[in-house]
């Protein structure tokens, strides 16, 4: 079911989303070569809790048999890891890595969801371009995130743009509605046909999240039940914001 948020609910959504934005501000300041992904996770958890929010990914059950609840505040996915990398004391961030982070804050019963890919130190030109294209794919997609368009128009534009840049989109994971639940209807694929899917209406809150691979689109899942990597070992990037559909342009709630 697609939920339309009331004015009051939108105010609460904005608060949860602001916590996510502030968490990224802190992470961006603190991410350095030599750090472990576990240290990043600690920083994020402290930041969220100090802002009155709960890390919503921690303990989250994705609802697939045999997959354990997610154990951390952040998903941290480095280089050929696409999404859902589990923070670990054994995982050190190195100069030149591209580090995709995805996190969700729960505050006042509402969720805010965003992802960023950070370039640590100096990375290759090609890595920089991948990260830039992934971010731009989000902004291309939301040009269609308003009344008069359908979900398929957003999906189509994201896929079309990514493919025009010579990259692939992940097909097995997608964006989603968001609100009291982290994942609500509708699902929002990063590719597809224009003119399909539900009509967009003011008051919908959506997490739009291009996941882009440098090489072939195929992915693999590691034995931890979570980490997704590229099959061909090429780099991947992720960029996501929670947005609000309005009568005019969408509002991006997870950017300060
Ligand atoms: N935040 C992710 C998303 O963009 C969900 C990650 S699964 C979790 O939808 F278990 F880590 F929460
Ligand atoms: Co999401």
mmCIF file of C-alpha atoms and ligand atoms in Angstrom:
data_model
loop_
_atom_site.group_PDB
_atom_site.id
_atom_site.type_symbol
_atom_site.label_atom_id
_atom_site.label_comp_id
_atom_site.label_asym_id
_atom_site.label_seq_id
_atom_site.Cartn_x
_atom_site.Cartn_y
_atom_site.Cartn_z
ATOM 1 C CA UNK A 1 0.000 0.000 0.000
ATOM 2 C CA UNK A 2 1.297 3.436 -0.935
ATOM 3 C CA UNK A 3 0.891 5.878 1.949
ATOM 4 C CA UNK A 4 0.235 9.604 1.498
ATOM 5 C CA UNK A 5 1.681 11.502 4.431
ATOM 6 C CA UNK A 6 -0.239 14.216 6.244
ATOM 7 C CA UNK A 7 1.322 17.586 7.028
ATOM 8 C CA UNK A 8 2.112 16.437 10.554
ATOM 9 C CA UNK A 9 3.659 13.173 9.314
ATOM 10 C CA UNK A 10 5.785 15.097 6.830
ATOM 11 C CA UNK A 11 7.158 17.231 9.663
ATOM 12 C CA UNK A 12 8.156 14.049 11.506
ATOM 13 C CA UNK A 13 9.670 12.521 8.354
ATOM 14 C CA UNK A 14 11.753 15.663 7.931
ATOM 15 C CA UNK A 15 13.185 15.252 11.418
ATOM 16 C CA UNK A 16 14.244 11.660 10.802
ATOM 17 C CA UNK A 17 15.754 12.633 7.453
ATOM 18 C CA UNK A 18 17.674 15.515 9.008
ATOM 19 C CA UNK A 19 19.322 13.079 11.405
ATOM 20 C CA UNK A 20 20.541 11.081 8.411
ATOM 21 C CA UNK A 21 21.923 14.203 6.739
ATOM 22 C CA UNK A 22 23.745 15.221 9.927
ATOM 23 C CA UNK A 23 25.144 11.702 10.284
ATOM 24 C CA UNK A 24 26.632 11.941 6.791
ATOM 25 C CA UNK A 25 28.046 15.363 7.567
ATOM 26 C CA UNK A 26 29.871 13.799 10.526
ATOM 27 C CA UNK A 27 31.013 10.747 8.547
ATOM 28 C CA UNK A 28 32.312 12.880 5.699
ATOM 29 C CA UNK A 29 34.427 14.871 8.170
ATOM 30 C CA UNK A 30 35.801 11.791 9.909
ATOM 31 C CA UNK A 31 36.356 9.189 7.154
ATOM 32 C CA UNK A 32 40.105 8.639 6.662
ATOM 33 C CA UNK A 33 42.455 5.987 5.314
ATOM 34 C CA UNK A 34 43.501 3.564 8.066
ATOM 35 C CA UNK A 35 40.124 3.582 9.800
ATOM 36 C CA UNK A 36 38.035 0.448 10.106
ATOM 37 C CA UNK A 37 34.464 0.286 8.886
ATOM 38 C CA UNK A 38 33.525 -0.614 12.474
ATOM 39 C CA UNK A 39 34.860 2.765 13.663
ATOM 40 C CA UNK A 40 32.676 4.497 11.081
ATOM 41 C CA UNK A 41 29.714 2.531 12.366
ATOM 42 C CA UNK A 42 30.412 3.658 15.939
ATOM 43 C CA UNK A 43 30.549 7.303 14.858
ATOM 44 C CA UNK A 44 27.244 6.982 13.025
ATOM 45 C CA UNK A 45 25.478 5.237 15.881
ATOM 46 C CA UNK A 46 26.639 7.835 18.419
ATOM 47 C CA UNK A 47 25.604 10.700 16.144
ATOM 48 C CA UNK A 48 22.140 9.280 15.553
ATOM 49 C CA UNK A 49 21.471 8.505 19.180
ATOM 50 C CA UNK A 50 22.694 11.947 20.275
ATOM 51 C CA UNK A 51 20.070 13.392 17.910
ATOM 52 C CA UNK A 52 17.295 11.326 19.476
ATOM 53 C CA UNK A 53 17.094 8.734 16.728
ATOM 54 C CA UNK A 54 17.502 4.971 16.581
ATOM 55 C CA UNK A 55 19.676 3.257 13.947
ATOM 56 C CA UNK A 56 16.919 1.489 12.029
ATOM 57 C CA UNK A 57 19.122 -0.953 10.113
ATOM 58 C CA UNK A 58 20.373 -2.514 13.349
ATOM 59 C CA UNK A 59 18.341 -5.660 13.914
ATOM 60 C CA UNK A 60 16.443 -5.146 10.665
ATOM 61 C CA UNK A 61 14.978 -8.279 9.168
ATOM 62 C CA UNK A 62 14.947 -8.212 5.397
ATOM 63 C CA UNK A 63 12.478 -11.115 5.383
ATOM 64 C CA UNK A 64 14.508 -13.636 3.401
ATOM 65 C CA UNK A 65 14.746 -17.107 4.952
ATOM 66 C CA UNK A 66 18.170 -17.872 6.399
ATOM 67 C CA UNK A 67 19.337 -14.239 6.372
ATOM 68 C CA UNK A 68 20.172 -13.105 9.934
ATOM 69 C CA UNK A 69 18.978 -9.676 11.203
ATOM 70 C CA UNK A 70 21.302 -6.885 10.080
ATOM 71 C CA UNK A 71 23.880 -6.257 12.846
ATOM 72 C CA UNK A 72 24.966 -2.617 12.403
ATOM 73 C CA UNK A 73 23.995 1.043 11.996
ATOM 74 C CA UNK A 74 25.634 1.372 8.590
ATOM 75 C CA UNK A 75 26.019 -0.679 5.476
ATOM 76 C CA UNK A 76 29.601 0.006 4.317
ATOM 77 C CA UNK A 77 30.490 -1.369 0.908
ATOM 78 C CA UNK A 78 33.992 -0.833 -0.455
ATOM 79 C CA UNK A 79 35.025 -0.859 -4.143
ATOM 80 C CA UNK A 80 33.510 -4.010 -5.746
ATOM 81 C CA UNK A 81 31.071 -4.391 -2.863
ATOM 82 C CA UNK A 82 27.762 -2.991 -4.084
ATOM 83 C CA UNK A 83 25.539 -2.779 -0.983
ATOM 84 C CA UNK A 84 24.970 -4.243 2.502
ATOM 85 C CA UNK A 85 28.649 -4.585 3.481
ATOM 86 C CA UNK A 86 28.785 -5.335 7.219
ATOM 87 C CA UNK A 87 31.091 -3.093 9.291
ATOM 88 C CA UNK A 88 34.003 -4.979 10.850
ATOM 89 C CA UNK A 89 37.040 -4.331 13.026
ATOM 90 C CA UNK A 90 39.034 -6.244 10.404
ATOM 91 C CA UNK A 91 38.023 -4.048 7.535
ATOM 92 C CA UNK A 92 40.395 -1.147 6.962
ATOM 93 C CA UNK A 93 39.629 1.740 4.584
ATOM 94 C CA UNK A 94 42.504 2.537 2.264
ATOM 95 C CA UNK A 95 43.555 5.566 0.228
ATOM 96 C CA UNK A 96 41.839 5.417 -3.159
ATOM 97 C CA UNK A 97 38.892 3.309 -1.988
ATOM 98 C CA UNK A 98 35.352 4.212 -2.904
ATOM 99 C CA UNK A 99 33.212 3.625 0.148
ATOM 100 C CA UNK A 100 29.436 3.371 -0.235
ATOM 101 C CA UNK A 101 27.526 3.950 2.969
ATOM 102 C CA UNK A 102 23.799 3.412 3.448
ATOM 103 C CA UNK A 103 21.932 4.156 6.659
ATOM 104 C CA UNK A 104 18.445 4.694 8.046
ATOM 105 C CA UNK A 105 17.425 6.714 11.109
ATOM 106 C CA UNK A 106 14.169 6.121 12.954
ATOM 107 C CA UNK A 107 12.832 9.105 14.885
ATOM 108 C CA UNK A 108 9.318 9.716 16.224
ATOM 109 C CA UNK A 109 8.178 6.553 14.466
ATOM 110 C CA UNK A 110 9.358 7.634 11.000
ATOM 111 C CA UNK A 111 12.331 6.563 8.875
ATOM 112 C CA UNK A 112 14.830 8.577 6.853
ATOM 113 C CA UNK A 113 17.045 6.693 4.385
ATOM 114 C CA UNK A 114 20.058 7.857 2.362
ATOM 115 C CA UNK A 115 23.279 6.536 0.845
ATOM 116 C CA UNK A 116 26.498 8.250 -0.202
ATOM 117 C CA UNK A 117 29.651 7.009 -1.895
ATOM 118 C CA UNK A 118 32.776 8.652 -0.475
ATOM 119 C CA UNK A 119 36.064 8.775 -2.316
ATOM 120 C CA UNK A 120 38.846 8.324 0.224
ATOM 121 C CA UNK A 121 41.918 10.385 -0.611
ATOM 122 C CA UNK A 122 42.806 10.301 -4.271
ATOM 123 C CA UNK A 123 41.045 7.708 -6.426
ATOM 124 C CA UNK A 124 41.340 6.924 -10.127
ATOM 125 C CA UNK A 125 39.612 9.197 -12.648
ATOM 126 C CA UNK A 126 37.370 6.301 -13.624
ATOM 127 C CA UNK A 127 36.315 5.726 -9.990
ATOM 128 C CA UNK A 128 35.550 9.431 -9.659
ATOM 129 C CA UNK A 129 33.422 9.349 -12.780
ATOM 130 C CA UNK A 130 31.459 6.327 -11.529
ATOM 131 C CA UNK A 131 30.679 8.095 -8.257
ATOM 132 C CA UNK A 132 29.658 11.268 -10.077
ATOM 133 C CA UNK A 133 27.419 9.424 -12.565
ATOM 134 C CA UNK A 134 25.704 7.510 -9.737
ATOM 135 C CA UNK A 135 24.864 10.752 -7.954
ATOM 136 C CA UNK A 136 23.718 12.393 -11.173
ATOM 137 C CA UNK A 137 21.498 9.366 -11.906
ATOM 138 C CA UNK A 138 19.498 10.253 -8.790
ATOM 139 C CA UNK A 139 19.128 13.859 -9.949
ATOM 140 C CA UNK A 140 18.156 12.750 -13.465
ATOM 141 C CA UNK A 141 15.521 10.423 -12.012
ATOM 142 C CA UNK A 142 13.898 12.995 -9.759
ATOM 143 C CA UNK A 143 13.291 15.321 -12.711
ATOM 144 C CA UNK A 144 10.255 13.029 -13.150
ATOM 145 C CA UNK A 145 9.373 12.792 -9.458
ATOM 146 C CA UNK A 146 6.253 14.943 -9.541
ATOM 147 C CA UNK A 147 2.526 14.714 -10.196
ATOM 148 C CA UNK A 148 1.838 14.048 -13.873
ATOM 149 C CA UNK A 149 4.497 11.337 -14.022
ATOM 150 C CA UNK A 150 4.590 7.700 -12.970
ATOM 151 C CA UNK A 151 7.170 5.656 -11.074
ATOM 152 C CA UNK A 152 8.265 4.093 -14.376
ATOM 153 C CA UNK A 153 9.270 7.523 -15.670
ATOM 154 C CA UNK A 154 11.722 7.912 -12.779
ATOM 155 C CA UNK A 155 13.038 4.368 -13.216
ATOM 156 C CA UNK A 156 13.392 4.753 -16.956
ATOM 157 C CA UNK A 157 15.359 7.980 -16.729
ATOM 158 C CA UNK A 158 17.786 6.551 -14.154
ATOM 159 C CA UNK A 159 18.512 3.476 -16.290
ATOM 160 C CA UNK A 160 18.719 5.443 -19.512
ATOM 161 C CA UNK A 161 21.182 7.930 -18.036
ATOM 162 C CA UNK A 162 23.402 5.267 -16.416
ATOM 163 C CA UNK A 163 23.518 3.224 -19.620
ATOM 164 C CA UNK A 164 24.324 6.324 -21.676
ATOM 165 C CA UNK A 165 27.428 6.718 -19.498
ATOM 166 C CA UNK A 166 28.574 3.151 -20.203
ATOM 167 C CA UNK A 167 27.654 1.681 -16.815
ATOM 168 C CA UNK A 168 25.143 -0.911 -15.554
ATOM 169 C CA UNK A 169 22.388 -0.724 -12.940
ATOM 170 C CA UNK A 170 21.741 -3.385 -10.331
ATOM 171 C CA UNK A 171 18.472 -5.149 -11.169
ATOM 172 C CA UNK A 172 17.903 -7.174 -7.980
ATOM 173 C CA UNK A 173 17.547 -4.238 -5.574
ATOM 174 C CA UNK A 174 15.504 -1.071 -5.873
ATOM 175 C CA UNK A 175 14.298 2.123 -4.260
ATOM 176 C CA UNK A 176 11.069 2.168 -2.270
ATOM 177 C CA UNK A 177 8.398 4.118 -0.508
ATOM 178 C CA UNK A 178 9.336 5.015 3.069
ATOM 179 C CA UNK A 179 7.576 6.265 6.188
ATOM 180 C CA UNK A 180 6.607 4.399 9.347
ATOM 181 C CA UNK A 181 8.159 1.401 7.600
ATOM 182 C CA UNK A 182 11.668 1.478 6.123
ATOM 183 C CA UNK A 183 10.389 -0.243 2.999
ATOM 184 C CA UNK A 184 6.916 0.690 1.801
ATOM 185 C CA UNK A 185 5.248 0.497 -1.591
ATOM 186 C CA UNK A 186 5.974 1.284 -4.340
ATOM 187 C CA UNK A 187 9.178 -0.481 -5.343
ATOM 188 C CA UNK A 188 11.282 1.819 -7.523
ATOM 189 C CA UNK A 189 13.604 -0.050 -9.916
ATOM 190 C CA UNK A 190 16.587 1.750 -11.407
ATOM 191 C CA UNK A 191 15.577 0.797 -14.947
ATOM 192 C CA UNK A 192 12.351 0.155 -16.797
ATOM 193 C CA UNK A 193 9.762 1.464 -19.185
ATOM 194 C CA UNK A 194 8.492 5.022 -19.077
ATOM 195 C CA UNK A 195 4.776 5.501 -18.504
ATOM 196 C CA UNK A 196 4.367 2.425 -16.290
ATOM 197 C CA UNK A 197 3.603 2.024 -12.601
ATOM 198 C CA UNK A 198 1.664 4.127 -10.152
ATOM 199 C CA UNK A 199 1.036 7.837 -10.622
ATOM 200 C CA UNK A 200 3.004 10.123 -8.350
ATOM 201 C CA UNK A 201 1.028 12.246 -5.910
ATOM 202 C CA UNK A 202 1.904 15.002 -3.463
ATOM 203 C CA UNK A 203 2.530 13.594 0.016
ATOM 204 C CA UNK A 204 4.327 10.448 -1.119
ATOM 205 C CA UNK A 205 7.748 9.945 0.446
ATOM 206 C CA UNK A 206 10.170 7.871 -1.606
ATOM 207 C CA UNK A 207 13.742 6.608 -1.287
ATOM 208 C CA UNK A 208 15.320 6.809 -4.739
ATOM 209 C CA UNK A 209 18.622 4.931 -4.868
ATOM 210 C CA UNK A 210 20.643 4.215 -7.994
ATOM 211 C CA UNK A 211 23.129 1.351 -7.511
ATOM 212 C CA UNK A 212 25.575 1.519 -10.396
ATOM 213 C CA UNK A 213 28.246 -0.924 -11.589
ATOM 214 C CA UNK A 214 31.204 -0.035 -13.758
ATOM 215 C CA UNK A 215 31.134 -3.374 -15.582
ATOM 216 C CA UNK A 216 28.498 -6.076 -16.030
ATOM 217 C CA UNK A 217 25.300 -5.818 -13.956
ATOM 218 C CA UNK A 218 25.617 -9.275 -12.387
ATOM 219 C CA UNK A 219 26.010 -9.516 -8.630
ATOM 220 C CA UNK A 220 26.845 -12.202 -6.054
ATOM 221 C CA UNK A 221 25.950 -12.543 -2.401
ATOM 222 C CA UNK A 222 28.617 -13.459 0.142
ATOM 223 C CA UNK A 223 28.141 -16.211 2.732
ATOM 224 C CA UNK A 224 27.447 -13.651 5.479
ATOM 225 C CA UNK A 225 23.970 -13.479 3.966
ATOM 226 C CA UNK A 226 24.226 -9.732 3.334
ATOM 227 C CA UNK A 227 27.200 -8.407 1.394
ATOM 228 C CA UNK A 228 26.528 -7.979 -2.316
ATOM 229 C CA UNK A 229 29.543 -7.804 -4.647
ATOM 230 C CA UNK A 230 29.948 -7.382 -8.391
ATOM 231 C CA UNK A 231 30.458 -10.673 -10.202
ATOM 232 C CA UNK A 232 33.151 -9.276 -12.490
ATOM 233 C CA UNK A 233 35.071 -7.507 -9.698
ATOM 234 C CA UNK A 234 34.437 -4.047 -11.146
ATOM 235 C CA UNK A 235 33.610 -1.062 -8.938
ATOM 236 C CA UNK A 236 30.139 -0.147 -7.738
ATOM 237 C CA UNK A 237 28.620 3.027 -6.281
ATOM 238 C CA UNK A 238 25.373 3.931 -4.504
ATOM 239 C CA UNK A 239 23.570 7.232 -3.972
ATOM 240 C CA UNK A 240 20.220 7.665 -2.268
ATOM 241 C CA UNK A 241 17.957 10.279 -0.769
ATOM 242 C CA UNK A 242 14.504 10.287 0.759
ATOM 243 C CA UNK A 243 12.326 12.735 -1.155
ATOM 244 C CA UNK A 244 8.859 14.226 -0.738
ATOM 245 C CA UNK A 245 6.580 14.526 -3.751
ATOM 246 C CA UNK A 246 4.913 17.948 -3.839
ATOM 247 C CA UNK A 247 2.682 19.715 -6.372
ATOM 248 C CA UNK A 248 5.860 21.222 -7.844
ATOM 249 C CA UNK A 249 9.488 20.044 -7.577
ATOM 250 C CA UNK A 250 10.281 17.226 -5.133
ATOM 251 C CA UNK A 251 11.853 18.138 -1.813
ATOM 252 C CA UNK A 252 15.031 16.267 -0.954
ATOM 253 C CA UNK A 253 14.691 15.565 2.755
ATOM 254 C CA UNK A 254 18.091 13.982 3.464
ATOM 255 C CA UNK A 255 20.184 16.923 2.243
ATOM 256 C CA UNK A 256 20.677 19.797 4.707
HETATM 257 N N1 LIG B 1 19.014 1.240 3.730
HETATM 258 C C1 LIG B 1 18.814 0.172 2.792
HETATM 259 C C2 LIG B 1 17.905 0.692 1.720
HETATM 260 O O1 LIG B 1 18.309 1.620 1.082
HETATM 261 C C3 LIG B 1 18.363 -1.089 3.453
HETATM 262 C C4 LIG B 1 19.497 -1.829 3.971
HETATM 263 S S1 LIG B 1 19.015 -3.340 4.584
HETATM 264 C C5 LIG B 1 19.429 -3.229 6.214
HETATM 265 O O2 LIG B 1 16.813 0.311 1.499
HETATM 266 F F1 LIG B 1 19.175 -4.356 6.766
HETATM 267 F F2 LIG B 1 20.662 -2.898 6.341
HETATM 268 F F3 LIG B 1 18.686 -2.301 6.740
HETATM 269 CO CO1 LIG B 2 16.666 2.645 0.641
#
